[in-house]
């Protein structure tokens, strides 16, 4: 039960209030939580579960489930994950292989690019299979390695693009790549290099339950974990939670090194957007949950929300847009930047301003590094 006061108004602000030029810089009066509102939030957080995102751990209400299991990128590989039973995984592979064998490529060029499925590579110990297949509507010099991997009851689909100009029909194109673009012989056929990297990734990937936090050194992905191998890898992991009231997203990304271009250092540009789009700042500032250097900026305005029962849009509904960045100034290829967002775009929410901020504060306050993160 606390009142949050931000952005004290100076003399210049008082002088300009009448013009309406900086109304958006006035302190936002966030009401205190009522006893009933506290009960609602306490009930929501009565049971929480840890979620491992990259090299971070954060606690969310037990009712929150990650909806995004296909937005993981490790180097040039995209990863999807899903819990399924062994018979279902076996059937998935069989159906996928049948689909690829029956597929055609460019209408009128089927023979030129046939077969659509170039090779089936079995993984050891019945772990799965890798398909070397064509891309839809593309010549077969530009193909995809598509791995189906099964570990600990989790089915992973790992894909990456390859270039293969080794066929005689691409001799002219290959020469152009080498003479004009400066490609080496090795770069005109990336299949073997990508296969080697894919096999290495597969050897380091394991399945896990949603709430399990691995103690080994590595990065968490939805339903899985990727063990470190002592080499540098780009890792981008995104998770998204949704309920009737809000969206909550997390993105761990080590592709960008820390810089002075931080959230609060972009204040001038952000304030211009806030003014132009009718937002109000609820609060902003520096944070340090469990010693992690971070910044946050919470804004609100009104929105129209579609009401399906009456087939109409309801105006003047509250809209919240909360942003948080960890290690934005200090990120390295080992310590990833973490972005957290929470909003209720196109959603009615039963929560008040104070409740939304309380939900946010409790989640953000639980942020920490996973054990043996680095």
Short mmCIF file of C-alpha atoms in Angstrom, two decimals:
data_model
loop_
_atom_site.label_atom_id
_atom_site.label_comp_id
_atom_site.label_asym_id
_atom_site.label_seq_id
_atom_site.Cartn_x
_atom_site.Cartn_y
_atom_site.Cartn_z
CA UNK A 1 0.00 0.00 0.00
CA UNK A 2 2.29 2.70 -1.22
CA UNK A 3 1.84 5.84 -3.27
CA UNK A 4 4.28 6.34 -6.13
CA UNK A 5 5.24 9.93 -6.90
CA UNK A 6 7.33 10.70 -9.96
CA UNK A 7 8.43 13.68 -12.00
CA UNK A 8 8.25 16.70 -9.72
CA UNK A 9 7.05 19.76 -11.60
CA UNK A 10 9.43 22.71 -11.71
CA UNK A 11 8.62 26.38 -12.20
CA UNK A 12 8.83 26.06 -15.98
CA UNK A 13 6.26 23.30 -15.83
CA UNK A 14 3.89 25.44 -13.81
CA UNK A 15 4.23 28.26 -16.32
CA UNK A 16 3.51 25.99 -19.28
CA UNK A 17 0.62 23.99 -17.84
CA UNK A 18 -1.90 26.46 -19.20
CA UNK A 19 -0.65 25.98 -22.75
CA UNK A 20 -1.06 22.22 -22.56
CA UNK A 21 2.43 21.73 -23.97
CA UNK A 22 3.80 19.58 -21.17
CA UNK A 23 0.74 18.19 -19.44
CA UNK A 24 2.29 14.77 -20.03
CA UNK A 25 5.21 15.69 -17.73
CA UNK A 26 2.98 16.21 -14.69
CA UNK A 27 3.28 13.63 -11.89
CA UNK A 28 0.90 10.74 -12.39
CA UNK A 29 -1.21 10.29 -9.27
CA UNK A 30 -1.26 6.55 -8.72
CA UNK A 31 -3.81 5.65 -6.09
CA UNK A 32 -3.03 3.30 -3.23
CA UNK A 33 -4.18 -0.29 -3.43
CA UNK A 34 -7.42 -0.90 -1.59
CA UNK A 35 -7.79 -3.93 0.68
CA UNK A 36 -9.96 -5.64 -1.95
CA UNK A 37 -7.39 -4.94 -4.67
CA UNK A 38 -4.61 -6.40 -2.51
CA UNK A 39 -6.63 -9.60 -2.01
CA UNK A 40 -7.02 -9.96 -5.80
CA UNK A 41 -3.29 -9.57 -6.42
CA UNK A 42 -2.33 -11.82 -3.51
CA UNK A 43 -4.64 -14.49 -4.93
CA UNK A 44 -3.03 -14.14 -8.38
CA UNK A 45 0.43 -14.59 -6.86
CA UNK A 46 -0.57 -17.20 -4.28
CA UNK A 47 1.20 -19.79 -6.41
CA UNK A 48 4.05 -18.78 -8.67
CA UNK A 49 6.48 -20.70 -10.84
CA UNK A 50 10.01 -19.90 -11.96
CA UNK A 51 10.54 -19.33 -15.67
CA UNK A 52 14.00 -19.66 -17.20
CA UNK A 53 14.58 -17.32 -20.15
CA UNK A 54 18.06 -17.48 -21.65
CA UNK A 55 20.30 -16.96 -18.62
CA UNK A 56 17.67 -15.30 -16.46
CA UNK A 57 15.01 -16.61 -14.10
CA UNK A 58 11.81 -14.79 -13.16
CA UNK A 59 8.69 -15.81 -11.24
CA UNK A 60 5.23 -15.52 -12.77
CA UNK A 61 1.80 -16.56 -11.48
CA UNK A 62 1.22 -20.27 -11.91
CA UNK A 63 -1.71 -19.55 -14.24
CA UNK A 64 0.62 -17.87 -16.78
CA UNK A 65 1.67 -20.17 -19.63
CA UNK A 66 4.15 -19.32 -22.37
CA UNK A 67 2.33 -19.09 -25.70
CA UNK A 68 5.41 -18.61 -27.90
CA UNK A 69 7.49 -21.73 -28.50
CA UNK A 70 8.75 -21.05 -32.03
CA UNK A 71 10.70 -17.81 -31.63
CA UNK A 72 14.13 -19.09 -30.60
CA UNK A 73 17.19 -18.32 -32.69
CA UNK A 74 20.63 -19.78 -32.01
CA UNK A 75 23.12 -18.49 -34.57
CA UNK A 76 21.53 -19.33 -37.95
CA UNK A 77 19.14 -21.88 -36.49
CA UNK A 78 15.49 -21.41 -35.66
CA UNK A 79 14.11 -23.72 -32.97
CA UNK A 80 10.53 -24.77 -32.17
CA UNK A 81 9.61 -26.95 -29.20
CA UNK A 82 6.60 -28.95 -28.06
CA UNK A 83 5.83 -31.61 -25.47
CA UNK A 84 4.57 -34.78 -27.17
CA UNK A 85 4.66 -38.51 -26.50
CA UNK A 86 6.99 -40.87 -28.42
CA UNK A 87 4.30 -42.36 -30.72
CA UNK A 88 3.21 -38.87 -31.71
CA UNK A 89 6.81 -37.89 -32.52
CA UNK A 90 7.26 -40.99 -34.67
CA UNK A 91 4.04 -40.20 -36.53
CA UNK A 92 5.12 -36.56 -36.97
CA UNK A 93 8.33 -37.64 -38.71
CA UNK A 94 6.54 -40.17 -40.92
CA UNK A 95 3.89 -37.68 -42.01
CA UNK A 96 6.46 -34.95 -42.61
CA UNK A 97 8.62 -37.21 -44.77
CA UNK A 98 5.58 -38.27 -46.79
CA UNK A 99 4.61 -34.61 -47.26
CA UNK A 100 8.11 -33.68 -48.46
CA UNK A 101 8.37 -36.62 -50.85
CA UNK A 102 5.08 -35.63 -52.45
CA UNK A 103 5.84 -31.91 -52.60
CA UNK A 104 6.59 -30.04 -55.81
CA UNK A 105 8.60 -26.88 -56.23
CA UNK A 106 8.17 -24.23 -58.90
CA UNK A 107 5.25 -24.93 -61.24
CA UNK A 108 6.75 -25.73 -64.63
CA UNK A 109 10.18 -26.41 -63.10
CA UNK A 110 9.35 -29.52 -61.08
CA UNK A 111 11.86 -31.67 -62.97
CA UNK A 112 14.61 -29.08 -62.71
CA UNK A 113 14.31 -28.96 -58.94
CA UNK A 114 13.28 -32.56 -58.28
CA UNK A 115 13.31 -34.26 -55.94
CA UNK A 116 11.92 -31.83 -53.37
CA UNK A 117 13.37 -33.97 -50.56
CA UNK A 118 17.08 -34.29 -51.30
CA UNK A 119 18.27 -36.43 -48.39
CA UNK A 120 17.10 -38.05 -45.15
CA UNK A 121 19.79 -38.18 -42.46
CA UNK A 122 19.01 -40.34 -39.44
CA UNK A 123 20.30 -39.16 -36.07
CA UNK A 124 21.99 -41.71 -33.77
CA UNK A 125 20.17 -43.49 -30.94
CA UNK A 126 16.77 -42.90 -32.52
CA UNK A 127 16.99 -39.23 -31.59
CA UNK A 128 15.36 -38.08 -34.81
CA UNK A 129 16.07 -37.14 -38.39
CA UNK A 130 17.35 -34.30 -40.57
CA UNK A 131 15.66 -33.55 -43.88
CA UNK A 132 17.54 -31.75 -46.63
CA UNK A 133 14.65 -30.21 -48.55
CA UNK A 134 13.87 -27.55 -51.09
CA UNK A 135 12.39 -24.18 -50.24
CA UNK A 136 8.89 -23.56 -51.60
CA UNK A 137 8.97 -21.51 -54.81
CA UNK A 138 12.78 -21.40 -55.00
CA UNK A 139 15.46 -23.12 -57.04
CA UNK A 140 17.01 -26.05 -55.24
CA UNK A 141 20.34 -24.28 -54.79
CA UNK A 142 18.61 -22.57 -51.86
CA UNK A 143 17.44 -25.27 -49.50
CA UNK A 144 16.62 -25.97 -45.85
CA UNK A 145 18.01 -28.40 -43.33
CA UNK A 146 15.07 -29.38 -41.13
CA UNK A 147 15.87 -31.45 -38.05
CA UNK A 148 13.27 -33.24 -35.94
CA UNK A 149 14.81 -34.07 -32.57
CA UNK A 150 13.26 -35.84 -29.58
CA UNK A 151 14.77 -35.47 -26.10
CA UNK A 152 13.10 -35.95 -22.70
CA UNK A 153 9.59 -36.00 -24.19
CA UNK A 154 10.19 -32.70 -25.99
CA UNK A 155 10.06 -32.56 -29.79
CA UNK A 156 12.28 -29.90 -31.32
CA UNK A 157 12.20 -28.69 -34.92
CA UNK A 158 15.46 -26.99 -35.90
CA UNK A 159 15.79 -25.30 -39.29
CA UNK A 160 18.45 -23.38 -41.18
CA UNK A 161 18.96 -22.30 -44.76
CA UNK A 162 21.79 -23.60 -46.94
CA UNK A 163 23.33 -22.63 -50.27
CA UNK A 164 24.42 -25.44 -52.58
CA UNK A 165 25.76 -24.49 -56.01
CA UNK A 166 27.59 -27.79 -56.54
CA UNK A 167 25.28 -29.06 -59.31
CA UNK A 168 26.46 -28.52 -62.91
CA UNK A 169 23.31 -26.53 -63.71
CA UNK A 170 24.51 -23.83 -61.31
CA UNK A 171 28.04 -23.55 -62.75
CA UNK A 172 27.39 -20.09 -64.21
CA UNK A 173 25.74 -18.84 -61.00
CA UNK A 174 28.58 -20.30 -58.92
CA UNK A 175 31.17 -18.51 -61.05
CA UNK A 176 29.28 -15.25 -60.55
CA UNK A 177 29.22 -15.75 -56.78
CA UNK A 178 32.98 -16.31 -56.77
CA UNK A 179 34.03 -13.69 -59.32
CA UNK A 180 31.60 -10.90 -58.48
CA UNK A 181 30.65 -11.47 -54.86
CA UNK A 182 34.00 -12.82 -53.75
CA UNK A 183 32.70 -16.15 -52.43
CA UNK A 184 35.21 -18.91 -51.80
CA UNK A 185 34.65 -22.44 -53.10
CA UNK A 186 33.69 -23.43 -49.55
CA UNK A 187 31.06 -20.66 -49.34
CA UNK A 188 29.26 -21.82 -52.48
CA UNK A 189 28.20 -25.03 -50.72
CA UNK A 190 27.36 -24.56 -47.04
CA UNK A 191 25.58 -27.86 -46.46
CA UNK A 192 28.36 -29.72 -44.69
CA UNK A 193 29.32 -26.78 -42.47
CA UNK A 194 25.69 -26.24 -41.49
CA UNK A 195 25.22 -29.96 -40.86
CA UNK A 196 28.23 -29.98 -38.54
CA UNK A 197 26.93 -26.96 -36.62
CA UNK A 198 23.44 -28.46 -36.46
CA UNK A 199 24.73 -31.75 -35.10
CA UNK A 200 26.69 -29.87 -32.44
CA UNK A 201 23.58 -27.95 -31.44
CA UNK A 202 21.52 -31.14 -31.32
CA UNK A 203 24.12 -32.80 -29.09
CA UNK A 204 23.79 -29.94 -26.58
CA UNK A 205 20.01 -29.58 -26.52
CA UNK A 206 17.82 -31.24 -23.89
CA UNK A 207 14.16 -31.11 -22.95
CA UNK A 208 12.87 -29.84 -19.63
CA UNK A 209 9.64 -29.14 -17.81
CA UNK A 210 8.36 -25.59 -17.84
CA UNK A 211 9.35 -24.86 -14.22
CA UNK A 212 12.70 -26.69 -14.17
CA UNK A 213 15.80 -24.50 -13.80
CA UNK A 214 18.95 -26.23 -15.10
CA UNK A 215 22.07 -25.84 -12.97
CA UNK A 216 24.51 -26.43 -15.84
CA UNK A 217 26.09 -23.55 -17.71
CA UNK A 218 23.97 -22.67 -20.70
CA UNK A 219 20.80 -20.97 -21.93
CA UNK A 220 17.15 -21.88 -21.42
CA UNK A 221 14.67 -21.98 -24.28
CA UNK A 222 10.96 -22.89 -24.07
CA UNK A 223 10.74 -26.56 -23.01
CA UNK A 224 14.49 -26.92 -23.43
CA UNK A 225 18.04 -26.10 -22.49
CA UNK A 226 21.18 -25.60 -24.59
CA UNK A 227 24.44 -26.48 -22.90
CA UNK A 228 27.38 -24.16 -23.43
CA UNK A 229 30.29 -25.54 -25.46
CA UNK A 230 32.85 -22.82 -24.73
CA UNK A 231 32.24 -21.08 -28.05
CA UNK A 232 30.43 -17.83 -28.80
CA UNK A 233 26.90 -18.22 -30.10
CA UNK A 234 24.18 -15.69 -30.87
CA UNK A 235 21.16 -16.47 -28.73
CA UNK A 236 17.75 -14.83 -29.01
CA UNK A 237 14.96 -16.30 -26.88
CA UNK A 238 11.43 -14.86 -26.75
CA UNK A 239 8.52 -15.91 -24.55
CA UNK A 240 4.97 -14.53 -24.43
CA UNK A 241 2.28 -14.93 -21.79
CA UNK A 242 -1.35 -13.94 -22.26
CA UNK A 243 -4.47 -14.01 -20.15
CA UNK A 244 -7.81 -12.22 -20.29
CA UNK A 245 -6.31 -8.98 -18.97
CA UNK A 246 -2.83 -8.57 -20.39
CA UNK A 247 0.17 -9.68 -22.43
CA UNK A 248 3.57 -10.23 -20.81
CA UNK A 249 6.68 -10.75 -22.96
CA UNK A 250 10.35 -11.55 -22.36
CA UNK A 251 13.23 -11.42 -24.81
CA UNK A 252 16.79 -12.41 -23.94
CA UNK A 253 19.22 -11.38 -26.68
CA UNK A 254 23.03 -11.43 -26.68
CA UNK A 255 23.43 -10.10 -30.22
CA UNK A 256 23.85 -6.50 -29.08
CA UNK A 257 26.61 -5.26 -26.82
CA UNK A 258 25.88 -2.72 -24.12
CA UNK A 259 25.98 0.97 -25.00
CA UNK A 260 24.98 4.37 -23.69
CA UNK A 261 21.84 4.21 -25.86
CA UNK A 262 19.68 3.15 -22.93
CA UNK A 263 15.99 3.58 -22.22
CA UNK A 264 16.39 6.63 -20.00
CA UNK A 265 19.02 8.15 -22.29
CA UNK A 266 16.36 8.09 -25.02
CA UNK A 267 14.14 10.20 -22.79
CA UNK A 268 13.85 13.16 -25.16
CA UNK A 269 12.63 11.05 -28.07
CA UNK A 270 10.34 8.99 -25.83
CA UNK A 271 8.76 12.08 -24.33
CA UNK A 272 7.99 13.34 -27.83
CA UNK A 273 6.16 10.10 -28.59
CA UNK A 274 4.37 10.23 -25.25
CA UNK A 275 3.17 13.74 -26.02
CA UNK A 276 2.19 13.05 -29.63
CA UNK A 277 0.28 9.84 -28.86
CA UNK A 278 -1.45 10.98 -25.69
CA UNK A 279 0.36 8.83 -23.13
CA UNK A 280 1.03 9.66 -19.49
CA UNK A 281 4.06 8.38 -17.59
CA UNK A 282 3.13 6.40 -14.49
CA UNK A 283 6.72 5.95 -13.38
CA UNK A 284 10.22 5.49 -14.73
CA UNK A 285 13.72 5.08 -13.37
CA UNK A 286 16.71 2.90 -12.59
CA UNK A 287 16.28 -0.45 -10.86
CA UNK A 288 18.56 -3.20 -9.62
CA UNK A 289 16.57 -6.39 -8.94
CA UNK A 290 18.96 -8.85 -7.33
CA UNK A 291 21.88 -6.71 -8.49
CA UNK A 292 20.91 -6.68 -12.19
CA UNK A 293 21.31 -3.15 -13.63
CA UNK A 294 17.98 -2.20 -15.19
CA UNK A 295 15.66 0.62 -16.24
CA UNK A 296 11.89 0.82 -16.57
CA UNK A 297 9.30 3.14 -18.07
CA UNK A 298 5.57 2.67 -17.48
CA UNK A 299 2.99 4.65 -19.46
CA UNK A 300 -0.77 4.70 -19.87
CA UNK A 301 -3.45 6.25 -22.06
CA UNK A 302 -6.95 5.36 -23.25
CA UNK A 303 -7.90 3.01 -26.08
CA UNK A 304 -10.87 1.60 -27.95
CA UNK A 305 -11.52 -2.08 -27.34
CA UNK A 306 -13.71 -4.29 -29.51
CA UNK A 307 -16.67 -5.76 -27.62
CA UNK A 308 -17.64 -8.91 -29.49
CA UNK A 309 -21.06 -9.37 -27.86
CA UNK A 310 -22.29 -6.03 -29.25
CA UNK A 311 -20.03 -6.01 -32.31
CA UNK A 312 -18.74 -2.53 -31.52
CA UNK A 313 -15.69 -0.77 -30.16
CA UNK A 314 -15.86 0.71 -26.67
CA UNK A 315 -13.90 3.98 -26.26
CA UNK A 316 -12.02 5.38 -23.27
CA UNK A 317 -10.76 2.06 -21.95
CA UNK A 318 -7.45 2.06 -20.03
CA UNK A 319 -4.34 1.04 -21.92
CA UNK A 320 -1.08 0.21 -20.15
CA UNK A 321 2.31 -0.17 -21.81
CA UNK A 322 5.17 -1.09 -19.45
CA UNK A 323 8.81 -1.54 -20.52
CA UNK A 324 11.89 -2.86 -18.73
CA UNK A 325 15.46 -3.36 -19.95
CA UNK A 326 18.15 -5.25 -18.04
CA UNK A 327 21.85 -4.94 -18.88
CA UNK A 328 21.11 -2.54 -21.71
CA UNK A 329 24.29 -0.59 -20.95
CA UNK A 330 26.40 -3.55 -19.79
CA UNK A 331 25.40 -6.44 -22.07
CA UNK A 332 28.10 -8.70 -23.54
CA UNK A 333 27.96 -11.82 -25.69
CA UNK A 334 27.93 -13.72 -22.38
CA UNK A 335 25.55 -11.48 -20.39
CA UNK A 336 22.52 -10.93 -22.64
CA UNK A 337 20.24 -7.94 -22.69
CA UNK A 338 16.77 -8.72 -21.37
CA UNK A 339 13.62 -6.86 -22.49
CA UNK A 340 10.37 -7.25 -20.58
CA UNK A 341 7.08 -5.73 -21.67
CA UNK A 342 3.52 -5.79 -20.38
CA UNK A 343 0.48 -4.30 -22.10
CA UNK A 344 -3.23 -4.81 -22.68
CA UNK A 345 -3.67 -3.67 -26.26
CA UNK A 346 -7.23 -4.46 -27.48
CA UNK A 347 -8.05 -6.02 -24.12
CA UNK A 348 -10.45 -4.99 -21.42
CA UNK A 349 -8.73 -5.29 -18.07
CA UNK A 350 -10.30 -5.83 -14.68
CA UNK A 351 -7.22 -4.40 -12.97
CA UNK A 352 -6.82 -0.82 -11.78
CA UNK A 353 -3.74 1.32 -12.38
CA UNK A 354 -2.38 0.39 -8.97
CA UNK A 355 -3.00 -3.32 -9.53
CA UNK A 356 -1.26 -3.31 -12.90
CA UNK A 357 1.78 -1.65 -11.36
CA UNK A 358 1.73 -4.10 -8.44
CA UNK A 359 1.64 -7.09 -10.80
CA UNK A 360 4.54 -5.58 -12.72
CA UNK A 361 6.57 -4.80 -9.60
CA UNK A 362 6.18 -8.30 -8.18
CA UNK A 363 7.28 -9.94 -11.44
CA UNK A 364 10.19 -7.56 -12.03
CA UNK A 365 11.30 -7.83 -8.41
CA UNK A 366 11.79 -11.60 -8.79
CA UNK A 367 14.27 -11.28 -11.68
CA UNK A 368 17.61 -13.01 -11.12
CA UNK A 369 20.32 -14.86 -13.00
CA UNK A 370 19.94 -18.62 -13.36
CA UNK A 371 22.39 -20.73 -11.32
CA UNK A 372 25.74 -21.08 -13.08
CA UNK A 373 24.55 -18.64 -15.74
CA UNK A 374 27.98 -17.54 -16.94
#
